[in-house]
Amino acid sequence: QQQVKQSPQSLIVQKGGISIINCAYENTAFDYFPWYQQFPGKGPALLIAIRPDVSEKKEGRFTISFNKSAKQFSLHIMDSQPGDSATYFCAADRGGTSYGKLTFGQGTILTVHP
Amino acid sequence: DAGVIQSPRHEVTEMGQEVTLRCKPISGHDYLFWYRQTMMRGLELLIYFNNNVPIDDSGMPEDRFSAKMPNASFSTLKIQPSEPRDSAVYFCASSDGRSLYGYTFGSGTRLTVV
């Protein structure tokens, strides 16, 4: 019940295209859903995050869509650029006494071709 | 702010030796987390602290692993004795426990046990 399932494992997109990565969870106690971007040799960097009281959050070219009833959330990268090529992780956490115990998806390797 | 600082960046050691990884969290963050990343298992939470007190160490793989946080600005993860299967990238992260974007990872320590 703690799992977060992420798909696809890898994704190839042309420059200017839309990249979409999906995640699904089971634990309805989760109330914090961040996305991390990781470049080779670096730590995961927090990209965008959402709480379940909103269905969508947009920051620049990055948008999280959240479907509470389906227990799914996704990351959309608009106008994808070669510099966006990285591994993306979704994660989930529940608050209260378990704050910070992020459960990560397995990651999606995104390649954006010029 | 310099972010979460980890040392060393790379560590190569022989099987059976003691290894100590170090972390300095972001000032003012009262949560500290240790993660391990491998290709097979992805990102796994090993242990986390709140106000220097270990809260959950259920992810620590076995007794060979230990972690301490003697003060708010320093934590160590120790492996004794080390084994080849401990080879991984170990990340430290810190959080303020409140803000949506307050969860920050360090650059990691790549550990190789030969």
PDB file of C-alpha atoms in Angstrom:
ATOM      1  CA  GLN A   1       0.000   0.000   0.000  1.00  0.00           C
ATOM      2  CA  GLN A   2       3.059   2.222   0.284  1.00  0.00           C
ATOM      3  CA  GLN A   3       4.003   1.822  -3.347  1.00  0.00           C
ATOM      4  CA  VAL A   4       4.012   4.512  -5.975  1.00  0.00           C
ATOM      5  CA  LYS A   5       3.961   3.117  -9.488  1.00  0.00           C
ATOM      6  CA  GLN A   6       5.524   5.249 -12.207  1.00  0.00           C
ATOM      7  CA  SER A   7       5.355   4.897 -15.971  1.00  0.00           C
ATOM      8  CA  PRO A   8       6.863   4.823 -18.486  1.00  0.00           C
ATOM      9  CA  GLN A   9      10.351   3.665 -17.542  1.00  0.00           C
ATOM     10  CA  SER A  10      11.805   5.649 -20.416  1.00  0.00           C
ATOM     11  CA  LEU A  11      10.494   8.277 -22.777  1.00  0.00           C
ATOM     12  CA  ILE A  12      11.863   9.806 -25.948  1.00  0.00           C
ATOM     13  CA  VAL A  13      10.417  13.095 -27.147  1.00  0.00           C
ATOM     14  CA  GLN A  14      11.316  15.499 -29.890  1.00  0.00           C
ATOM     15  CA  LYS A  15      12.253  19.058 -29.036  1.00  0.00           C
ATOM     16  CA  GLY A  16       9.128  21.131 -28.664  1.00  0.00           C
ATOM     17  CA  GLY A  17       6.947  18.144 -27.868  1.00  0.00           C
ATOM     18  CA  ILE A  18       5.021  17.329 -24.704  1.00  0.00           C
ATOM     19  CA  SER A  19       6.454  14.848 -22.218  1.00  0.00           C
ATOM     20  CA  ILE A  20       3.966  13.063 -19.970  1.00  0.00           C
ATOM     21  CA  ILE A  21       4.898  10.890 -17.004  1.00  0.00           C
ATOM     22  CA  ASN A  22       2.284   9.148 -14.903  1.00  0.00           C
ATOM     23  CA  CYS A  23       2.159   7.912 -11.325  1.00  0.00           C
ATOM     24  CA  ALA A  24      -0.404   5.966  -9.350  1.00  0.00           C
ATOM     25  CA  TYR A  25      -0.669   5.328  -5.634  1.00  0.00           C
ATOM     26  CA  GLU A  26      -2.767   3.232  -3.287  1.00  0.00           C
ATOM     27  CA  ASN A  27      -2.438   4.875   0.103  1.00  0.00           C
ATOM     28  CA  THR A  28      -5.202   7.455   0.499  1.00  0.00           C
ATOM     29  CA  ALA A  29      -3.316   8.947   3.449  1.00  0.00           C
ATOM     30  CA  PHE A  30      -0.754  10.437   1.084  1.00  0.00           C
ATOM     31  CA  ASP A  31      -1.184  14.203   0.973  1.00  0.00           C
ATOM     32  CA  TYR A  32       1.978  15.555  -0.576  1.00  0.00           C
ATOM     33  CA  PHE A  33       3.079  14.746  -4.113  1.00  0.00           C
ATOM     34  CA  PRO A  34       6.404  16.153  -5.324  1.00  0.00           C
ATOM     35  CA  TRP A  35       8.261  15.564  -8.544  1.00  0.00           C
ATOM     36  CA  TYR A  36      12.024  15.428  -8.636  1.00  0.00           C
ATOM     37  CA  GLN A  37      14.432  15.872 -11.516  1.00  0.00           C
ATOM     38  CA  GLN A  38      17.802  14.169 -11.381  1.00  0.00           C
ATOM     39  CA  PHE A  39      20.766  14.719 -13.684  1.00  0.00           C
ATOM     40  CA  PRO A  40      23.624  12.191 -13.800  1.00  0.00           C
ATOM     41  CA  GLY A  41      25.934  12.570 -10.826  1.00  0.00           C
ATOM     42  CA  LYS A  42      23.573  14.917  -9.013  1.00  0.00           C
ATOM     43  CA  GLY A  43      21.018  14.571  -6.262  1.00  0.00           C
ATOM     44  CA  PRO A  44      17.301  14.735  -7.008  1.00  0.00           C
ATOM     45  CA  ALA A  45      16.128  18.338  -7.274  1.00  0.00           C
ATOM     46  CA  LEU A  46      12.590  19.277  -6.304  1.00  0.00           C
ATOM     47  CA  LEU A  47      10.835  20.429  -9.457  1.00  0.00           C
ATOM     48  CA  ILE A  48       7.217  20.966  -8.541  1.00  0.00           C
ATOM     49  CA  ALA A  49       4.877  19.720  -5.845  1.00  0.00           C
ATOM     50  CA  ILE A  50       1.174  19.579  -5.122  1.00  0.00           C
ATOM     51  CA  ARG A  51      -1.205  18.805  -2.293  1.00  0.00           C
ATOM     52  CA  PRO A  52      -4.511  17.020  -3.003  1.00  0.00           C
ATOM     53  CA  ASP A  53      -6.673  20.072  -2.436  1.00  0.00           C
ATOM     54  CA  VAL A  54      -5.939  21.247  -5.994  1.00  0.00           C
ATOM     55  CA  SER A  55      -6.295  19.334  -9.266  1.00  0.00           C
ATOM     56  CA  GLU A  56      -3.600  21.119 -11.221  1.00  0.00           C
ATOM     57  CA  LYS A  57      -0.524  23.195 -10.631  1.00  0.00           C
ATOM     58  CA  LYS A  58       1.543  24.901 -13.267  1.00  0.00           C
ATOM     59  CA  GLU A  59       5.019  26.367 -13.003  1.00  0.00           C
ATOM     60  CA  GLY A  60       6.456  27.536 -16.272  1.00  0.00           C
ATOM     61  CA  ARG A  61       6.569  24.609 -18.666  1.00  0.00           C
ATOM     62  CA  PHE A  62       5.876  22.073 -15.916  1.00  0.00           C
ATOM     63  CA  THR A  63       2.364  21.083 -14.855  1.00  0.00           C
ATOM     64  CA  ILE A  64       1.147  18.531 -12.317  1.00  0.00           C
ATOM     65  CA  SER A  65      -2.312  17.115 -12.896  1.00  0.00           C
ATOM     66  CA  PHE A  66      -3.864  15.379  -9.913  1.00  0.00           C
ATOM     67  CA  ASN A  67      -6.846  13.029  -9.910  1.00  0.00           C
ATOM     68  CA  LYS A  68      -7.720  12.229  -6.316  1.00  0.00           C
ATOM     69  CA  SER A  69     -10.555   9.809  -7.099  1.00  0.00           C
ATOM     70  CA  ALA A  70      -8.367   7.781  -9.433  1.00  0.00           C
ATOM     71  CA  LYS A  71      -5.347   8.093  -7.141  1.00  0.00           C
ATOM     72  CA  GLN A  72      -3.212   9.215 -10.026  1.00  0.00           C
ATOM     73  CA  PHE A  73      -1.032  12.193 -10.775  1.00  0.00           C
ATOM     74  CA  SER A  74       1.064  13.139 -13.739  1.00  0.00           C
ATOM     75  CA  LEU A  75       3.787  15.514 -14.842  1.00  0.00           C
ATOM     76  CA  HIS A  76       3.474  17.324 -18.139  1.00  0.00           C
ATOM     77  CA  ILE A  77       6.470  19.081 -19.644  1.00  0.00           C
ATOM     78  CA  MET A  78       5.405  21.439 -22.391  1.00  0.00           C
ATOM     79  CA  ASP A  79       7.758  22.528 -25.180  1.00  0.00           C
ATOM     80  CA  SER A  80      10.298  19.908 -24.076  1.00  0.00           C
ATOM     81  CA  GLN A  81      13.929  20.918 -24.489  1.00  0.00           C
ATOM     82  CA  PRO A  82      17.155  18.871 -24.728  1.00  0.00           C
ATOM     83  CA  GLY A  83      18.126  20.361 -21.351  1.00  0.00           C
ATOM     84  CA  ASP A  84      15.112  18.600 -19.839  1.00  0.00           C
ATOM     85  CA  SER A  85      16.779  15.250 -20.524  1.00  0.00           C
ATOM     86  CA  ALA A  86      17.074  13.700 -17.064  1.00  0.00           C
ATOM     87  CA  THR A  87      15.499  11.113 -14.804  1.00  0.00           C
ATOM     88  CA  TYR A  88      12.209  12.156 -13.238  1.00  0.00           C
ATOM     89  CA  PHE A  89      10.820  10.718 -10.036  1.00  0.00           C
ATOM     90  CA  CYS A  90       7.382  11.103  -8.589  1.00  0.00           C
ATOM     91  CA  ALA A  91       6.976  10.680  -4.865  1.00  0.00           C
ATOM     92  CA  ALA A  92       4.303  10.710  -2.213  1.00  0.00           C
ATOM     93  CA  ASP A  93       4.202  11.342   1.478  1.00  0.00           C
ATOM     94  CA  ARG A  94       1.691  11.544   4.246  1.00  0.00           C
ATOM     95  CA  GLY A  95       1.805  14.211   6.884  1.00  0.00           C
ATOM     96  CA  GLY A  96       1.403  13.997  10.592  1.00  0.00           C
ATOM     97  CA  THR A  97       3.878  11.778  12.409  1.00  0.00           C
ATOM     98  CA  SER A  98       5.083  10.270   9.154  1.00  0.00           C
ATOM     99  CA  TYR A  99       6.104  13.532   7.544  1.00  0.00           C
ATOM    100  CA  GLY A 100       9.024  13.245   5.211  1.00  0.00           C
ATOM    101  CA  LYS A 101       8.909   9.524   4.632  1.00  0.00           C
ATOM    102  CA  LEU A 102       8.776   9.965   0.885  1.00  0.00           C
ATOM    103  CA  THR A 103       7.910   6.945  -1.180  1.00  0.00           C
ATOM    104  CA  PHE A 104       9.437   7.253  -4.630  1.00  0.00           C
ATOM    105  CA  GLY A 105       8.397   5.882  -7.978  1.00  0.00           C
ATOM    106  CA  GLN A 106      10.987   3.943  -9.930  1.00  0.00           C
ATOM    107  CA  GLY A 107      11.858   6.851 -12.189  1.00  0.00           C
ATOM    108  CA  THR A 108      11.464   7.775 -15.857  1.00  0.00           C
ATOM    109  CA  ILE A 109      14.454   8.450 -18.061  1.00  0.00           C
ATOM    110  CA  LEU A 110      13.480  11.282 -20.380  1.00  0.00           C
ATOM    111  CA  THR A 111      15.447  11.948 -23.539  1.00  0.00           C
ATOM    112  CA  VAL A 112      14.599  15.003 -25.605  1.00  0.00           C
ATOM    113  CA  HIS A 113      16.056  14.919 -29.094  1.00  0.00           C
ATOM    114  CA  PRO A 114      17.041  18.228 -30.701  1.00  0.00           C
TER     115      PRO A 114
ATOM    116  CA  ASP B   1      22.379  29.010   1.403  1.00  0.00           C
ATOM    117  CA  ALA B   2      24.871  26.333   0.337  1.00  0.00           C
ATOM    118  CA  GLY B   3      22.251  23.612   0.366  1.00  0.00           C
ATOM    119  CA  VAL B   4      22.698  20.164   1.850  1.00  0.00           C
ATOM    120  CA  ILE B   5      26.397  19.329   1.945  1.00  0.00           C
ATOM    121  CA  GLN B   6      27.650  15.766   1.809  1.00  0.00           C
ATOM    122  CA  SER B   7      31.145  14.393   2.067  1.00  0.00           C
ATOM    123  CA  PRO B   8      32.990  12.667   0.634  1.00  0.00           C
ATOM    124  CA  ARG B   9      31.625  12.782  -2.942  1.00  0.00           C
ATOM    125  CA  HIS B  10      33.240   9.468  -3.755  1.00  0.00           C
ATOM    126  CA  GLU B  11      34.465   6.694  -1.496  1.00  0.00           C
ATOM    127  CA  VAL B  12      36.203   3.487  -2.515  1.00  0.00           C
ATOM    128  CA  THR B  13      36.919   1.028   0.242  1.00  0.00           C
ATOM    129  CA  GLU B  14      37.772  -2.603   0.726  1.00  0.00           C
ATOM    130  CA  MET B  15      35.280  -5.106   1.999  1.00  0.00           C
ATOM    131  CA  GLY B  16      35.319  -5.276   5.769  1.00  0.00           C
ATOM    132  CA  GLN B  17      36.410  -1.694   6.296  1.00  0.00           C
ATOM    133  CA  GLU B  18      34.413   0.923   8.165  1.00  0.00           C
ATOM    134  CA  VAL B  19      32.881   3.688   6.084  1.00  0.00           C
ATOM    135  CA  THR B  20      31.545   6.987   7.425  1.00  0.00           C
ATOM    136  CA  LEU B  21      29.435   9.317   5.314  1.00  0.00           C
ATOM    137  CA  ARG B  22      28.779  12.872   6.463  1.00  0.00           C
ATOM    138  CA  CYS B  23      25.989  15.365   5.990  1.00  0.00           C
ATOM    139  CA  LYS B  24      25.367  18.999   6.877  1.00  0.00           C
ATOM    140  CA  PRO B  25      21.684  19.920   6.481  1.00  0.00           C
ATOM    141  CA  ILE B  26      20.325  23.301   5.520  1.00  0.00           C
ATOM    142  CA  SER B  27      20.314  25.640   8.491  1.00  0.00           C
ATOM    143  CA  GLY B  28      16.887  25.798  10.081  1.00  0.00           C
ATOM    144  CA  HIS B  29      15.727  22.474   8.711  1.00  0.00           C
ATOM    145  CA  ASP B  30      14.687  20.186  11.526  1.00  0.00           C
ATOM    146  CA  TYR B  31      14.240  17.006   9.504  1.00  0.00           C
ATOM    147  CA  LEU B  32      17.160  15.023   8.089  1.00  0.00           C
ATOM    148  CA  PHE B  33      16.915  11.954   5.878  1.00  0.00           C
ATOM    149  CA  TRP B  34      19.354   9.359   4.598  1.00  0.00           C
ATOM    150  CA  TYR B  35      18.532   7.624   1.308  1.00  0.00           C
ATOM    151  CA  ARG B  36      20.257   4.978  -0.764  1.00  0.00           C
ATOM    152  CA  GLN B  37      19.947   4.795  -4.542  1.00  0.00           C
ATOM    153  CA  THR B  38      20.692   1.734  -6.649  1.00  0.00           C
ATOM    154  CA  MET B  39      19.629   0.683 -10.114  1.00  0.00           C
ATOM    155  CA  MET B  40      17.816  -2.339  -8.761  1.00  0.00           C
ATOM    156  CA  ARG B  41      15.932  -0.776  -5.859  1.00  0.00           C
ATOM    157  CA  GLY B  42      15.718   2.887  -6.796  1.00  0.00           C
ATOM    158  CA  LEU B  43      15.609   5.453  -3.987  1.00  0.00           C
ATOM    159  CA  GLU B  44      15.125   3.945  -0.546  1.00  0.00           C
ATOM    160  CA  LEU B  45      14.721   5.822   2.708  1.00  0.00           C
ATOM    161  CA  LEU B  46      17.105   4.392   5.289  1.00  0.00           C
ATOM    162  CA  ILE B  47      16.447   6.553   8.338  1.00  0.00           C
ATOM    163  CA  TYR B  48      15.230   9.996   9.264  1.00  0.00           C
ATOM    164  CA  PHE B  49      15.648  12.373  12.189  1.00  0.00           C
ATOM    165  CA  ASN B  50      13.483  15.122  13.601  1.00  0.00           C
ATOM    166  CA  ASN B  51      15.165  17.634  15.881  1.00  0.00           C
ATOM    167  CA  ASN B  52      18.224  15.352  16.003  1.00  0.00           C
ATOM    168  CA  VAL B  53      16.189  12.367  17.248  1.00  0.00           C
ATOM    169  CA  PRO B  54      15.886   9.231  15.070  1.00  0.00           C
ATOM    170  CA  ILE B  55      12.226   8.801  14.202  1.00  0.00           C
ATOM    171  CA  ASP B  56      12.153   5.871  11.816  1.00  0.00           C
ATOM    172  CA  ASP B  57      15.038   3.538  11.068  1.00  0.00           C
ATOM    173  CA  SER B  58      12.982   0.755   9.552  1.00  0.00           C
ATOM    174  CA  GLY B  59      14.768   1.188   6.228  1.00  0.00           C
ATOM    175  CA  MET B  60      18.213   0.494   7.641  1.00  0.00           C
ATOM    176  CA  PRO B  61      19.165  -2.779   5.972  1.00  0.00           C
ATOM    177  CA  GLU B  62      20.946  -4.435   8.877  1.00  0.00           C
ATOM    178  CA  ASP B  63      22.947  -3.882  12.037  1.00  0.00           C
ATOM    179  CA  ARG B  64      26.045  -3.020  10.041  1.00  0.00           C
ATOM    180  CA  PHE B  65      24.414   0.339   9.335  1.00  0.00           C
ATOM    181  CA  SER B  66      24.131   3.055  11.953  1.00  0.00           C
ATOM    182  CA  ALA B  67      23.315   6.756  11.835  1.00  0.00           C
ATOM    183  CA  LYS B  68      23.770   9.572  14.301  1.00  0.00           C
ATOM    184  CA  MET B  69      22.854  13.209  14.513  1.00  0.00           C
ATOM    185  CA  PRO B  70      24.808  14.729  17.409  1.00  0.00           C
ATOM    186  CA  ASN B  71      23.590  18.268  16.653  1.00  0.00           C
ATOM    187  CA  ALA B  72      21.345  20.186  14.277  1.00  0.00           C
ATOM    188  CA  SER B  73      24.095  20.775  11.749  1.00  0.00           C
ATOM    189  CA  PHE B  74      25.715  17.378  11.370  1.00  0.00           C
ATOM    190  CA  SER B  75      24.825  13.758  10.751  1.00  0.00           C
ATOM    191  CA  THR B  76      26.779  10.609   9.938  1.00  0.00           C
ATOM    192  CA  LEU B  77      25.895   7.301   8.346  1.00  0.00           C
ATOM    193  CA  LYS B  78      28.312   4.533   9.230  1.00  0.00           C
ATOM    194  CA  ILE B  79      28.700   1.090   7.688  1.00  0.00           C
ATOM    195  CA  GLN B  80      30.809  -1.395   9.633  1.00  0.00           C
ATOM    196  CA  PRO B  81      31.889  -3.769   8.213  1.00  0.00           C
ATOM    197  CA  SER B  82      31.230  -2.767   4.613  1.00  0.00           C
ATOM    198  CA  GLU B  83      30.301  -5.311   1.941  1.00  0.00           C
ATOM    199  CA  PRO B  84      30.289  -5.112  -1.883  1.00  0.00           C
ATOM    200  CA  ARG B  85      26.470  -5.104  -1.896  1.00  0.00           C
ATOM    201  CA  ASP B  86      26.561  -1.794  -0.010  1.00  0.00           C
ATOM    202  CA  SER B  87      27.892  -0.122  -3.149  1.00  0.00           C
ATOM    203  CA  ALA B  88      25.398   2.601  -4.035  1.00  0.00           C
ATOM    204  CA  VAL B  89      24.885   6.335  -4.010  1.00  0.00           C
ATOM    205  CA  TYR B  90      23.892   7.591  -0.578  1.00  0.00           C
ATOM    206  CA  PHE B  91      21.938  10.813  -0.363  1.00  0.00           C
ATOM    207  CA  CYS B  92      21.226  13.032   2.563  1.00  0.00           C
ATOM    208  CA  ALA B  93      18.210  15.343   2.446  1.00  0.00           C
ATOM    209  CA  SER B  94      16.792  17.914   4.811  1.00  0.00           C
ATOM    210  CA  SER B  95      13.412  19.540   5.203  1.00  0.00           C
ATOM    211  CA  ASP B  96      11.688  22.222   7.209  1.00  0.00           C
ATOM    212  CA  GLY B  97       8.670  19.939   7.621  1.00  0.00           C
ATOM    213  CA  ARG B  98       6.260  22.618   6.506  1.00  0.00           C
ATOM    214  CA  SER B  99       6.707  24.236   3.128  1.00  0.00           C
ATOM    215  CA  LEU B 100       5.812  22.662  -0.171  1.00  0.00           C
ATOM    216  CA  TYR B 101       9.295  23.148  -1.545  1.00  0.00           C
ATOM    217  CA  GLY B 102      11.382  22.662   1.557  1.00  0.00           C
ATOM    218  CA  TYR B 103      12.645  19.115   0.906  1.00  0.00           C
ATOM    219  CA  THR B 104      16.192  19.327  -0.471  1.00  0.00           C
ATOM    220  CA  PHE B 105      18.711  16.632  -1.390  1.00  0.00           C
ATOM    221  CA  GLY B 106      22.474  16.786  -1.266  1.00  0.00           C
ATOM    222  CA  SER B 107      24.672  15.755  -4.180  1.00  0.00           C
ATOM    223  CA  GLY B 108      25.287  12.321  -2.745  1.00  0.00           C
ATOM    224  CA  THR B 109      28.226  10.074  -1.898  1.00  0.00           C
ATOM    225  CA  ARG B 110      29.041   7.358  -4.389  1.00  0.00           C
ATOM    226  CA  LEU B 111      30.281   4.392  -2.371  1.00  0.00           C
ATOM    227  CA  THR B 112      32.160   1.529  -3.982  1.00  0.00           C
ATOM    228  CA  VAL B 113      33.115  -1.457  -1.850  1.00  0.00           C
ATOM    229  CA  VAL B 114      35.611  -3.772  -3.526  1.00  0.00           C
TER     230      VAL B 114
END
